Coordinates of C-alpha atoms (C1' of nucleotides) in Angstrom, one line a residue:
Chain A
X866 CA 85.7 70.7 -115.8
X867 CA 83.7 71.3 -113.0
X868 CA 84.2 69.0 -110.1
X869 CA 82.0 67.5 -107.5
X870 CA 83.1 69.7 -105.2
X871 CA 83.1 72.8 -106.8
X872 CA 79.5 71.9 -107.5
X873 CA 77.9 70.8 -104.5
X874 CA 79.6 73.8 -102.4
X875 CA 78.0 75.7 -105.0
X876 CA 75.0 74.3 -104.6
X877 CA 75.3 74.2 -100.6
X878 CA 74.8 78.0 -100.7
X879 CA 71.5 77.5 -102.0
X880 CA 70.6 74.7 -100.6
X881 CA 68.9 76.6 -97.5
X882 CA 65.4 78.0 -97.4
X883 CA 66.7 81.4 -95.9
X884 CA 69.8 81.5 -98.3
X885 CA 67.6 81.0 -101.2
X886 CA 65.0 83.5 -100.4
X887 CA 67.7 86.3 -100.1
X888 CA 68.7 84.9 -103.2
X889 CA 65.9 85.8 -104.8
X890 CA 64.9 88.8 -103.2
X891 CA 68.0 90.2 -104.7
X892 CA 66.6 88.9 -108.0
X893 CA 65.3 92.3 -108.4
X894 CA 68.8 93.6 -109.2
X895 CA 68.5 96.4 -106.4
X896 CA 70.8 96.2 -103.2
X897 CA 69.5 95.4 -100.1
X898 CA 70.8 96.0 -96.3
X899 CA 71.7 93.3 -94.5
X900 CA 68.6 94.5 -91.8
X901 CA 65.9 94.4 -94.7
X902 CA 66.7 91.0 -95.8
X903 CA 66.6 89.8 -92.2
X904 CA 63.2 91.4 -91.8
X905 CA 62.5 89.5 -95.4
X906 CA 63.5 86.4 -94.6
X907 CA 61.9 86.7 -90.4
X908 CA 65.5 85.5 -89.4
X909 CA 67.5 87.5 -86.5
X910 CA 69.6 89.7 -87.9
X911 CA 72.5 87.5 -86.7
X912 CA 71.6 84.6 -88.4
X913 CA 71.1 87.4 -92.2
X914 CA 75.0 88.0 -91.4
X915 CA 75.8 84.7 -91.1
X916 CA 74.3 83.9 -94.6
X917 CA 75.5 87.1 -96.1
X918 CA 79.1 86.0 -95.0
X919 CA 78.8 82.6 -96.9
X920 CA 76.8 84.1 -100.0
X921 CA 79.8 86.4 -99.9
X922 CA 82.5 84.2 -99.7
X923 CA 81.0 82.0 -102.6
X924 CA 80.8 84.4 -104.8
X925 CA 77.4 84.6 -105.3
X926 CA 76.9 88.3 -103.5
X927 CA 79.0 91.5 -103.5
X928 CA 79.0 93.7 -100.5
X929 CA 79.2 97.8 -100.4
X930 CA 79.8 99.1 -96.8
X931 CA 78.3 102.5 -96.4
X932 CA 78.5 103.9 -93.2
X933 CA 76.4 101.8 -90.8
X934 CA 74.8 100.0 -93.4
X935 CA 75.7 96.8 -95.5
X936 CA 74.3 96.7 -98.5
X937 CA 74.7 93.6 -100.9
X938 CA 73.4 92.6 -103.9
X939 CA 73.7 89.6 -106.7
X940 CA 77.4 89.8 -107.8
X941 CA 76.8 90.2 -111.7
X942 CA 74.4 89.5 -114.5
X943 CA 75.6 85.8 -114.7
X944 CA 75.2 84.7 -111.5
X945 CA 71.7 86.3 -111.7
X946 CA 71.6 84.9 -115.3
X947 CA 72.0 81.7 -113.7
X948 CA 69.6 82.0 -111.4
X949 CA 67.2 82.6 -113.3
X950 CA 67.8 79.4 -115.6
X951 CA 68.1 77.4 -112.5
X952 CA 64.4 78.9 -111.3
X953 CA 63.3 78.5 -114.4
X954 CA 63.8 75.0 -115.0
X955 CA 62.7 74.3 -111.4
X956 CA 59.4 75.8 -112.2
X957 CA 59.4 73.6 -115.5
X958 CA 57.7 71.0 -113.3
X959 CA 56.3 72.6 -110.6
X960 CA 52.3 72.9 -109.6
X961 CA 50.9 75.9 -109.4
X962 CA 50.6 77.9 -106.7
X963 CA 47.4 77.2 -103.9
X964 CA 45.4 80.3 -102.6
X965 CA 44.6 83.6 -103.5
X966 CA 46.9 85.8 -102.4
X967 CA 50.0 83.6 -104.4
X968 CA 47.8 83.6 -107.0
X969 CA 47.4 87.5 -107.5
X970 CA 50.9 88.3 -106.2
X971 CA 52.1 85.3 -109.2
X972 CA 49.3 87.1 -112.3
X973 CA 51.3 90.5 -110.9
X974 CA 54.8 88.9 -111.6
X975 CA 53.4 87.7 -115.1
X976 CA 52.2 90.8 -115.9
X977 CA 55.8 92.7 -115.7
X978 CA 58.6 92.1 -113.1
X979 CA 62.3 93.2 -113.3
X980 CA 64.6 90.4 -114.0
X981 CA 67.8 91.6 -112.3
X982 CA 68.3 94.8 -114.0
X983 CA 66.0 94.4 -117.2
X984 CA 62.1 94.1 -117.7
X985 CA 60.5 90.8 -118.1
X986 CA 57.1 89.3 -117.9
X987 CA 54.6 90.2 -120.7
X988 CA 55.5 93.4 -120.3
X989 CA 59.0 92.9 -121.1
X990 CA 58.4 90.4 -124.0
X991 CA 55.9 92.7 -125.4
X992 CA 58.7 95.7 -125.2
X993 CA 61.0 93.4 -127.2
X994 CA 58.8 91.9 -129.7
X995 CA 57.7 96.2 -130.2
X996 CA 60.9 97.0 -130.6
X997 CA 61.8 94.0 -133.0
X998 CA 58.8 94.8 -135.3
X999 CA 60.1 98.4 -135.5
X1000 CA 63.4 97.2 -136.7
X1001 CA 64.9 98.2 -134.2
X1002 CA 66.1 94.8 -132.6
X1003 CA 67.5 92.1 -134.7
X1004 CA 66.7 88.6 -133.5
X1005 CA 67.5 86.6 -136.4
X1006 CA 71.3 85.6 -135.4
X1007 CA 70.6 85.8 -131.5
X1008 CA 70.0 89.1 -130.2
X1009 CA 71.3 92.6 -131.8
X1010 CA 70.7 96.1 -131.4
X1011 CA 70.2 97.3 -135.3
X1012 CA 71.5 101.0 -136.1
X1013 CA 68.4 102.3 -135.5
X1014 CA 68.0 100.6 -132.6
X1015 CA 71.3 102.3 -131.3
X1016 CA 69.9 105.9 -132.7
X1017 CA 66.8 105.0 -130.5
X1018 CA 68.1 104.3 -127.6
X1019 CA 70.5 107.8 -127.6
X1020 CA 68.4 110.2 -129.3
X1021 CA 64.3 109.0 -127.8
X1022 CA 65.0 107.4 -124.6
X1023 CA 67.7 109.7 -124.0
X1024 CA 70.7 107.4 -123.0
X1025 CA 74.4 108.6 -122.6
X1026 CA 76.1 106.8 -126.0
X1027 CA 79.2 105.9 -123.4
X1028 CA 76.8 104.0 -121.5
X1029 CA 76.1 102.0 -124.4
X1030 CA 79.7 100.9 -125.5
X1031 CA 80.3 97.4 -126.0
X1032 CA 81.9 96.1 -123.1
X1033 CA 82.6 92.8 -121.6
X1034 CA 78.7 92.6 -121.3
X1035 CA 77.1 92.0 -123.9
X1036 CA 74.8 95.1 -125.3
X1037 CA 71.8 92.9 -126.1
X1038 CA 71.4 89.4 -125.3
X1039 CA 68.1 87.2 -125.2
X1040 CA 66.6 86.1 -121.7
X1041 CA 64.4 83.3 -121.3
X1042 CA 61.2 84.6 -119.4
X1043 CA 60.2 81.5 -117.2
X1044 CA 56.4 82.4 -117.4
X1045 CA 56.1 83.2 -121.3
X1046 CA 58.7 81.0 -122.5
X1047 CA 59.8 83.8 -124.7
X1048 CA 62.7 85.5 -124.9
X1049 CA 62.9 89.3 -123.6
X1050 CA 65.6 92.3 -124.0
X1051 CA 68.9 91.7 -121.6
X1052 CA 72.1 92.9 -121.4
X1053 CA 73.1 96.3 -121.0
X1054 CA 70.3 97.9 -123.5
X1055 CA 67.7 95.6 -121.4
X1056 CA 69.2 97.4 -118.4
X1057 CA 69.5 100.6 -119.6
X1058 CA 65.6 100.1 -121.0
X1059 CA 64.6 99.6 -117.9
X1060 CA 66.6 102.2 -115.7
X1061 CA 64.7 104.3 -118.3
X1062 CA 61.8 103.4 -117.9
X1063 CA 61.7 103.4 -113.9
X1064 CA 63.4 107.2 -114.2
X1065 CA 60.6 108.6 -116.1
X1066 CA 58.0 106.9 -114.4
X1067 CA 56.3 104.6 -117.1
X1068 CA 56.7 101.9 -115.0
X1069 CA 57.0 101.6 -110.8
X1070 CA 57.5 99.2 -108.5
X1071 CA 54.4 97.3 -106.6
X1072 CA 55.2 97.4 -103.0
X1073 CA 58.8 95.8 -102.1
X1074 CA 59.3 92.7 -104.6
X1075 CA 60.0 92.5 -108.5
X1076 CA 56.6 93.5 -110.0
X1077 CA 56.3 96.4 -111.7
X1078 CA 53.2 98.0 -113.3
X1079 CA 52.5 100.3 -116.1
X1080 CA 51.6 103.6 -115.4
X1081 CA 49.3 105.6 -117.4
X1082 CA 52.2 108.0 -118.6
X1083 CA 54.1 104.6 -119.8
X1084 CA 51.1 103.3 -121.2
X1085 CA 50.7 106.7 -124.0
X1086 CA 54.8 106.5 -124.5
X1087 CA 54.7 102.7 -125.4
X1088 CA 51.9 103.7 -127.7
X1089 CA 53.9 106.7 -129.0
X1090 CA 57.4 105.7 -129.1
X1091 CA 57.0 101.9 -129.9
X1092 CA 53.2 101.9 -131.7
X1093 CA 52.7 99.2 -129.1
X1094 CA 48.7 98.4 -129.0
X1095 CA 47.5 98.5 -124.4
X1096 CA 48.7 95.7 -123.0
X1097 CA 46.0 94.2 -121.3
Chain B
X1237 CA 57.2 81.9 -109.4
X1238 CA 59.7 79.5 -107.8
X1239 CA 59.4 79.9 -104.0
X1240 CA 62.7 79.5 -101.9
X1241 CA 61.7 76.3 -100.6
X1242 CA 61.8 74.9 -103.9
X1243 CA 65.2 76.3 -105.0
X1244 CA 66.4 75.5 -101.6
X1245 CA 65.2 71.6 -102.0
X1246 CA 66.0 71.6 -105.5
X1247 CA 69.5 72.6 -104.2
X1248 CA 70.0 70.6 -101.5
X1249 CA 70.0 67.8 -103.8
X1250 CA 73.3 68.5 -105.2
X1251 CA 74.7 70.1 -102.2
X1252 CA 76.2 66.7 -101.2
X1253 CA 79.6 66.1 -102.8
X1254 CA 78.5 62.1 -103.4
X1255 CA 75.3 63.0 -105.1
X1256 CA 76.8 65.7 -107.1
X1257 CA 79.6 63.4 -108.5
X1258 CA 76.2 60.8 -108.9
X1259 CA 74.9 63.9 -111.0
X1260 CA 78.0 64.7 -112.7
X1261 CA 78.9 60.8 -114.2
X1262 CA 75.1 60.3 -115.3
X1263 CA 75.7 63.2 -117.6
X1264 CA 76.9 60.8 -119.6
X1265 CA 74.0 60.5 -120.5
X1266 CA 74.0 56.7 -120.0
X1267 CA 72.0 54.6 -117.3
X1268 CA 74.7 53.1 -114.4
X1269 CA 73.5 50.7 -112.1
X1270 CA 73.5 51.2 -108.2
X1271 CA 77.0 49.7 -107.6
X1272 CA 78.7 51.2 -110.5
X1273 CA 77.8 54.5 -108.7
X1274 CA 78.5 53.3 -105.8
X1275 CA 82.4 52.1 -106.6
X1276 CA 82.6 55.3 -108.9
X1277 CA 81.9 57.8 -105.6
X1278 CA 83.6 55.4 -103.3
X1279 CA 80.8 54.9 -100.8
X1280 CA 79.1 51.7 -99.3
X1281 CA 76.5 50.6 -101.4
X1282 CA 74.0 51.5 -98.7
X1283 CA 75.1 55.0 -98.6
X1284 CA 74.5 54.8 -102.6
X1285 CA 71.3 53.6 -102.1
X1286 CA 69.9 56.6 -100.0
X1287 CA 71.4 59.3 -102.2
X1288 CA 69.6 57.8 -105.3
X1289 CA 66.3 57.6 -103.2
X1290 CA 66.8 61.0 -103.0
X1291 CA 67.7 62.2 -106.1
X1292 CA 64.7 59.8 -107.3
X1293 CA 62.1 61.0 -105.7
X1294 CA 63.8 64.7 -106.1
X1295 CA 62.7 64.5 -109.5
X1296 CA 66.4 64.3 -110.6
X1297 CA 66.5 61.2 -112.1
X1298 CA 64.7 58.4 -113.3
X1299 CA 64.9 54.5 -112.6
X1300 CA 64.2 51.5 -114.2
X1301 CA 64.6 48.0 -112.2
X1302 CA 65.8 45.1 -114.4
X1303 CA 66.9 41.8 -112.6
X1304 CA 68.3 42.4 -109.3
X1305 CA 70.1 45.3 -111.1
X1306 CA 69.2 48.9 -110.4
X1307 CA 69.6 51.0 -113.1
X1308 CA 69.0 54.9 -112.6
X1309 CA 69.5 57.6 -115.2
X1310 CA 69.1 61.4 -115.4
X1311 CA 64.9 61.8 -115.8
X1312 CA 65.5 63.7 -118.9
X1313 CA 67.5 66.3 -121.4
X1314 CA 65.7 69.4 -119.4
X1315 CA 67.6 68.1 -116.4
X1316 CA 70.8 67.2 -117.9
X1317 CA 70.6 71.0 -120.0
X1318 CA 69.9 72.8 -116.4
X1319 CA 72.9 70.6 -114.9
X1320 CA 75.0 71.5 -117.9
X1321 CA 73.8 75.4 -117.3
X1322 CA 75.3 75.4 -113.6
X1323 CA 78.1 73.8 -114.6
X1324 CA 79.1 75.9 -117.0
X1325 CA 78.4 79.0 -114.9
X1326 CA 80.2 77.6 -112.0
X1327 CA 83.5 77.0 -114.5
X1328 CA 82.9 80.5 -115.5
X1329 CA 85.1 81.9 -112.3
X1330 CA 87.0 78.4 -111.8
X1331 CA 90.7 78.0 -111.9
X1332 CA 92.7 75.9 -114.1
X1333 CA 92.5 71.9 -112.8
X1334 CA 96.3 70.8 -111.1
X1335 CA 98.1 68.0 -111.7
X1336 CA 99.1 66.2 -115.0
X1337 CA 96.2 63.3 -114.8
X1338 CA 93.9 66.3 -114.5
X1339 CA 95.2 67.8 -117.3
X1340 CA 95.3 65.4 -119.4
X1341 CA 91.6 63.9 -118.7
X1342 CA 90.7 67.5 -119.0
X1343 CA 92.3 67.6 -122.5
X1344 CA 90.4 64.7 -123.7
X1345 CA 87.2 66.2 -122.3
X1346 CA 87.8 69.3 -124.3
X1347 CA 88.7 67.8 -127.1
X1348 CA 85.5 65.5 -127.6
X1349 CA 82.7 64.2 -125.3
X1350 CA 79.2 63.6 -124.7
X1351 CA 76.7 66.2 -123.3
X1352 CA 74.1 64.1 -122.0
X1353 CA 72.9 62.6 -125.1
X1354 CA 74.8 64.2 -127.8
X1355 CA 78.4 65.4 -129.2
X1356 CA 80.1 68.5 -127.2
X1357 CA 83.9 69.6 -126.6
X1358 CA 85.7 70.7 -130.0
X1359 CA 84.4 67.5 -131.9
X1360 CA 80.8 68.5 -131.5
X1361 CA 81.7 72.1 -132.1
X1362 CA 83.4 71.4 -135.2
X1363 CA 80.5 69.2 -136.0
X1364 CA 78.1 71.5 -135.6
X1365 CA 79.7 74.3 -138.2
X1366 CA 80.4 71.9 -140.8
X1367 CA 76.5 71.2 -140.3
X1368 CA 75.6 75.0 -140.7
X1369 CA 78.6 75.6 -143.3
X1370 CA 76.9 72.8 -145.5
X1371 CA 73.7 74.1 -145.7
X1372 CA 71.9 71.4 -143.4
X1373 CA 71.8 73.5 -139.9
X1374 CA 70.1 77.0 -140.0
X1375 CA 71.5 78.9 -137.0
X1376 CA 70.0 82.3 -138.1
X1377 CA 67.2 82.0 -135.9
X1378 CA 67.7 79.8 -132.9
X1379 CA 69.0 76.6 -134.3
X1380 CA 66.9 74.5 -137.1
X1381 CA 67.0 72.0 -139.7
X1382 CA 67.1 72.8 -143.2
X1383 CA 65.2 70.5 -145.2
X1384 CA 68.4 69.7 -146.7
X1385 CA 70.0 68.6 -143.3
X1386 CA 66.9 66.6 -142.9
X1387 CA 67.1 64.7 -145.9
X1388 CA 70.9 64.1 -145.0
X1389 CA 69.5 62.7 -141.7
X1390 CA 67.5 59.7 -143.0
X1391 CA 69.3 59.5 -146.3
X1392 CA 73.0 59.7 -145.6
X1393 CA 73.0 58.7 -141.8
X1394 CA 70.3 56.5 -142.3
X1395 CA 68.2 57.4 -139.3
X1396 CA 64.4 56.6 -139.7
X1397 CA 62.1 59.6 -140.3
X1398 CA 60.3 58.7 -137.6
X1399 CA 62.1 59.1 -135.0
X1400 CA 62.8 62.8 -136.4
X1401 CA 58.9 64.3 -136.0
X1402 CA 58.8 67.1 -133.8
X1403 CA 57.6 65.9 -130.2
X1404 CA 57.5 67.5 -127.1
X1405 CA 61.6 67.4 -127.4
X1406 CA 62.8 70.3 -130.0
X1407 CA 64.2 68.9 -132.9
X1408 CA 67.6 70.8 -133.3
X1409 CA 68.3 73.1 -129.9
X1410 CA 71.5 75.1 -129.3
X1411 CA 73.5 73.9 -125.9
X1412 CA 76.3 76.1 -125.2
X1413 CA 79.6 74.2 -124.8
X1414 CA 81.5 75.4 -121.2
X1415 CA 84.7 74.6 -123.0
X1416 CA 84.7 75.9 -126.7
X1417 CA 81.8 78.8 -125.3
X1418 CA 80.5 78.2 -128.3
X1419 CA 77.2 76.5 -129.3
X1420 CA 76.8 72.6 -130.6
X1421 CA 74.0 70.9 -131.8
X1422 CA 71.7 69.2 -129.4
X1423 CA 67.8 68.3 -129.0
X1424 CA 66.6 64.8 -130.8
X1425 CA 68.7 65.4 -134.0
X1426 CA 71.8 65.6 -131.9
X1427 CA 70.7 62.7 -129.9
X1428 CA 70.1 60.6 -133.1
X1429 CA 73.3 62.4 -134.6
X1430 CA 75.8 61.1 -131.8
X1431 CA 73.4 57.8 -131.6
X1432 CA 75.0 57.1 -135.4
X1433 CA 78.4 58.0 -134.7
X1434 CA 78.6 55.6 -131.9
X1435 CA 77.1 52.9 -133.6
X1436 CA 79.3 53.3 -136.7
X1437 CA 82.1 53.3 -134.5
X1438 CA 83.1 56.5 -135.7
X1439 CA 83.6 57.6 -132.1
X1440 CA 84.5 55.7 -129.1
X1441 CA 84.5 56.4 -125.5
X1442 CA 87.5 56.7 -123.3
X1443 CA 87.7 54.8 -120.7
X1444 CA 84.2 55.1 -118.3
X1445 CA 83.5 58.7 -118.6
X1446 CA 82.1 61.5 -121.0
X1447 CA 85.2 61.8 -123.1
X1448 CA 84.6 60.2 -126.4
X1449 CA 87.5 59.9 -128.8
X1450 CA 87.5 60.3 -133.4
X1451 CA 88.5 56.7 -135.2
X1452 CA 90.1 56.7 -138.1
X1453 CA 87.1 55.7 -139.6
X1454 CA 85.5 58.7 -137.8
X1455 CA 88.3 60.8 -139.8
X1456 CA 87.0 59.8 -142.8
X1457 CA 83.6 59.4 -142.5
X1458 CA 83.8 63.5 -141.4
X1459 CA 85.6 64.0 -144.7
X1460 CA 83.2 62.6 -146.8
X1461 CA 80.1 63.3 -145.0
X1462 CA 80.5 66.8 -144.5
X1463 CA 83.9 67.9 -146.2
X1464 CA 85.6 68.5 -142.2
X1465 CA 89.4 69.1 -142.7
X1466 CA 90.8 66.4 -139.6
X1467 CA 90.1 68.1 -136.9
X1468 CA 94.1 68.0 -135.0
Chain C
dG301 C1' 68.5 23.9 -103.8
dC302 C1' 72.5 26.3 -102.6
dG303 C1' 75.7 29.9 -102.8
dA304 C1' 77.0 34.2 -104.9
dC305 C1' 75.6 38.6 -106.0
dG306 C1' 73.2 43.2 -106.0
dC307 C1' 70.7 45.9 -103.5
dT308 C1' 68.0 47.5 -99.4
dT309 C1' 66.7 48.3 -94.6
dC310 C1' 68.0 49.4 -90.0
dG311 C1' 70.5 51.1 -86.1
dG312 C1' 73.8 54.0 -84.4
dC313 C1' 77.5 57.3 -84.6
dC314 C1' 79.3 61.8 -85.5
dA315 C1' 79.8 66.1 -87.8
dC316 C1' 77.8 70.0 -89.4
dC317 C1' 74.7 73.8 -89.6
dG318 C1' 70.9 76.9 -88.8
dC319 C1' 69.0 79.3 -85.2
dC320 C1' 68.7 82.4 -81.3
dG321 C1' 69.9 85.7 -77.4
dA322 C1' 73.2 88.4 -75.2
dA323 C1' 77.0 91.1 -75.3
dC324 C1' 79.6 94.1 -78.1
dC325 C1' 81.2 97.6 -81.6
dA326 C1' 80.5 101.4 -84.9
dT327 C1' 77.8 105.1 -86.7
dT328 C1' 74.4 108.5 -86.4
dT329 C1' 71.2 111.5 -83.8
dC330 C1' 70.0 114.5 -80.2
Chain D
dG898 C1' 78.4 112.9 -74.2
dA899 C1' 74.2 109.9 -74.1
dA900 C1' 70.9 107.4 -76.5
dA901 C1' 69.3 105.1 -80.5
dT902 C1' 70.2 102.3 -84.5
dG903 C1' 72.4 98.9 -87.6
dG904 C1' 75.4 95.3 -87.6
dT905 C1' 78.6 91.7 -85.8
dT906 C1' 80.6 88.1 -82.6
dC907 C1' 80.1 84.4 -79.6
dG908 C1' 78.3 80.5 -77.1
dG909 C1' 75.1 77.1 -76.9
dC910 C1' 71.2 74.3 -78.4
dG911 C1' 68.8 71.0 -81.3
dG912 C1' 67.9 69.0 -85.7
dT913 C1' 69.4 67.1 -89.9
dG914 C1' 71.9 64.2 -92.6
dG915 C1' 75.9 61.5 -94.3
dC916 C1' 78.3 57.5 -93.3
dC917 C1' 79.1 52.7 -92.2
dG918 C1' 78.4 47.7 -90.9
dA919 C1' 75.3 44.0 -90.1
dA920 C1' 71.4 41.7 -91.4
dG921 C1' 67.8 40.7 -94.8
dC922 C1' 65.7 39.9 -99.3
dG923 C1' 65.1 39.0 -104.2
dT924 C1' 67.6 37.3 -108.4
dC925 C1' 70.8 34.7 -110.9
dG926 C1' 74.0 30.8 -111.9
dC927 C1' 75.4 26.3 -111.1

DNA sequence: GCGACGCTTCGGCCACCGCCGAACCATTTC
DNA sequence: GAAATGGTTCGGCGGTGGCCGAAGCGTCGC
């Protein structure tokens, strides 16, 4: 069982404000350079290594060295997984947020946001509850791609069959969004979905955080491939 | 959206080893006084006293002044499932505990205990599919009721109907055991479920912690109730 | 009322940690 | 090669926070 220890060194890691917000920068699932999340955070870039060091060691990060550059980024789908629940149950009794600025940049984040490697938001619980109605997700004993679901995936979207083996990660799991309270598409379809999705353009990135918006291209291959009504 | 100085404050709350055992022993689900906490994390009572100020106003728990006693419990099953989240995620990379007492205790923990407020280890487990196997738990969708299992709540276990009406507090939830990785019944029924076992004696605790331990009249209470082979 | 008990407040000590700037190293560019 | 860029190491500063013991305060038992 998990002793105090264990826990509160854990919990040490997150326990500072620059820590965190690297943390959740890398929420996004992407990889960052040790010089971006400096600039992120408005730390010297001495201080970023220090923190990368520790988020290292404990576990928390991976780190890729690539010639000059050090690029890290959240060191699997659990510990982002586990963020997530940990943010989500934070925000559980939180106030909303004051001015306008957090307050268009937090309706953006409703609207459709990357949750490590998969789509969440509306958007993303709208994508799943499409694909559920169209039989092509099975929700009723947790989350499971259905054949056709499978035939979907490979033949419409496009996606290599290999990539979609079962591994030691699950293919489709649920995620619970922390602004819907819904569940959403995880797991390596729910990655897959999404890598998809940004490749062909239906969705992009607004400026350097998690939001994503639909384009007008996604918009017509929702419609087309999913019968999904405009999302507001 | 959580912002880092929440996470990080939220955090820091169990980045101390002494609050994080605090955190740990009220999982018990039960309400300890100051010096109980105190003795249990070997500290002075003063030093007790600050970390609970803390963790009070942190939103972590709750208190309730009786006497010149100072009772102080976890402020509700959201925090004690978010708790139980990071702890299993945390024991998801852990290595095996040393030492024979640590085996042992960690034996008994496996093999039955209390989450908070209702059954876990291989007890609740075991529980929890003789439930769905006999037609009273529905796990299909997300974990539910049957009527039938309703009508074996107020019936068979006795437990007024009225403390069984949907509130704000699901009725039957899913909490996934970090020993058995599977999932056990929790929410109000499991509450009120683990409520009747300990009142019937059926299960006892061992010694001052979460383990809790099957009675013979447990054993056969099981059989009868819910046709469960005696669990080893 | 008096003493025992449980808890709290206060003052002070000490360790840790986050931060920075300066110097340094490695890689890339010119 | 020299300069520019990205990252790291090191030393030092200051704040925070955990801890204790001593003193104080309300409650309970006799």
């Amino acid at each position: 069982m998990t002793s105090a220890s264990d826990l509160a060194s854990w919990a040490a890691l997150l326990a500072d404000e620059t820590r965190a917000a690297i943390c959740l920068a890398l929420l996004d699932g992407r990889a960052w350079t040790a010089g971006e999340l400096a600039a992120h955070t408005r730390v010297a870039p001495s201080t970023a290594t220090e923190h990368l060091h520790r988020l290292v060691a404990g576990g928390l990060l991976v780190e890729r060295r690539q010639g000059r550059h050090r690029y890290v980024q959240l060191a699997g789908p659990s510990v982002a997984h586990l963020l997530e629940s940990v943010s989500a149950g934070i925000d559980g009794r939180a106030a909303p947020p004051r001015g306008l600025r957090a307050a268009t940049a937090d309706a953006a984040l409703r609207r459709g946001r990357t949750c490590y490697d998969h789509l969440a938001g509306q958007l993303g619980v709208a994508v799943t509850d499409a694909m559920t109605g169209a039989g092509l997700l099975d929700q009723s004993g947790g989350f499971a791609l259905t054949p056709a679901g499978l035939a979907w995936f490979t033949d419409t979207l496009g996606v290599h069959p290999e990539a979609l083996r079962p591994g030691s990660r699950p293919l489709a799991r649920g995620c619970l969004d922390w602004t819907e309270r819904r569940q959403h598409l995880a797991g390596t379809a729910g990655a897959k979905l999404c890598e998809t999705f940004l490749h062909h353009k239906w969705i992009e990135r607004i400026g350097s955080g998690r939001a994503v918006r639909l384009t007008p291209d996604g918009r017509s291959a929702l419609r087309d491939l999913l019968a999904l009504p405009d999302p507001d």
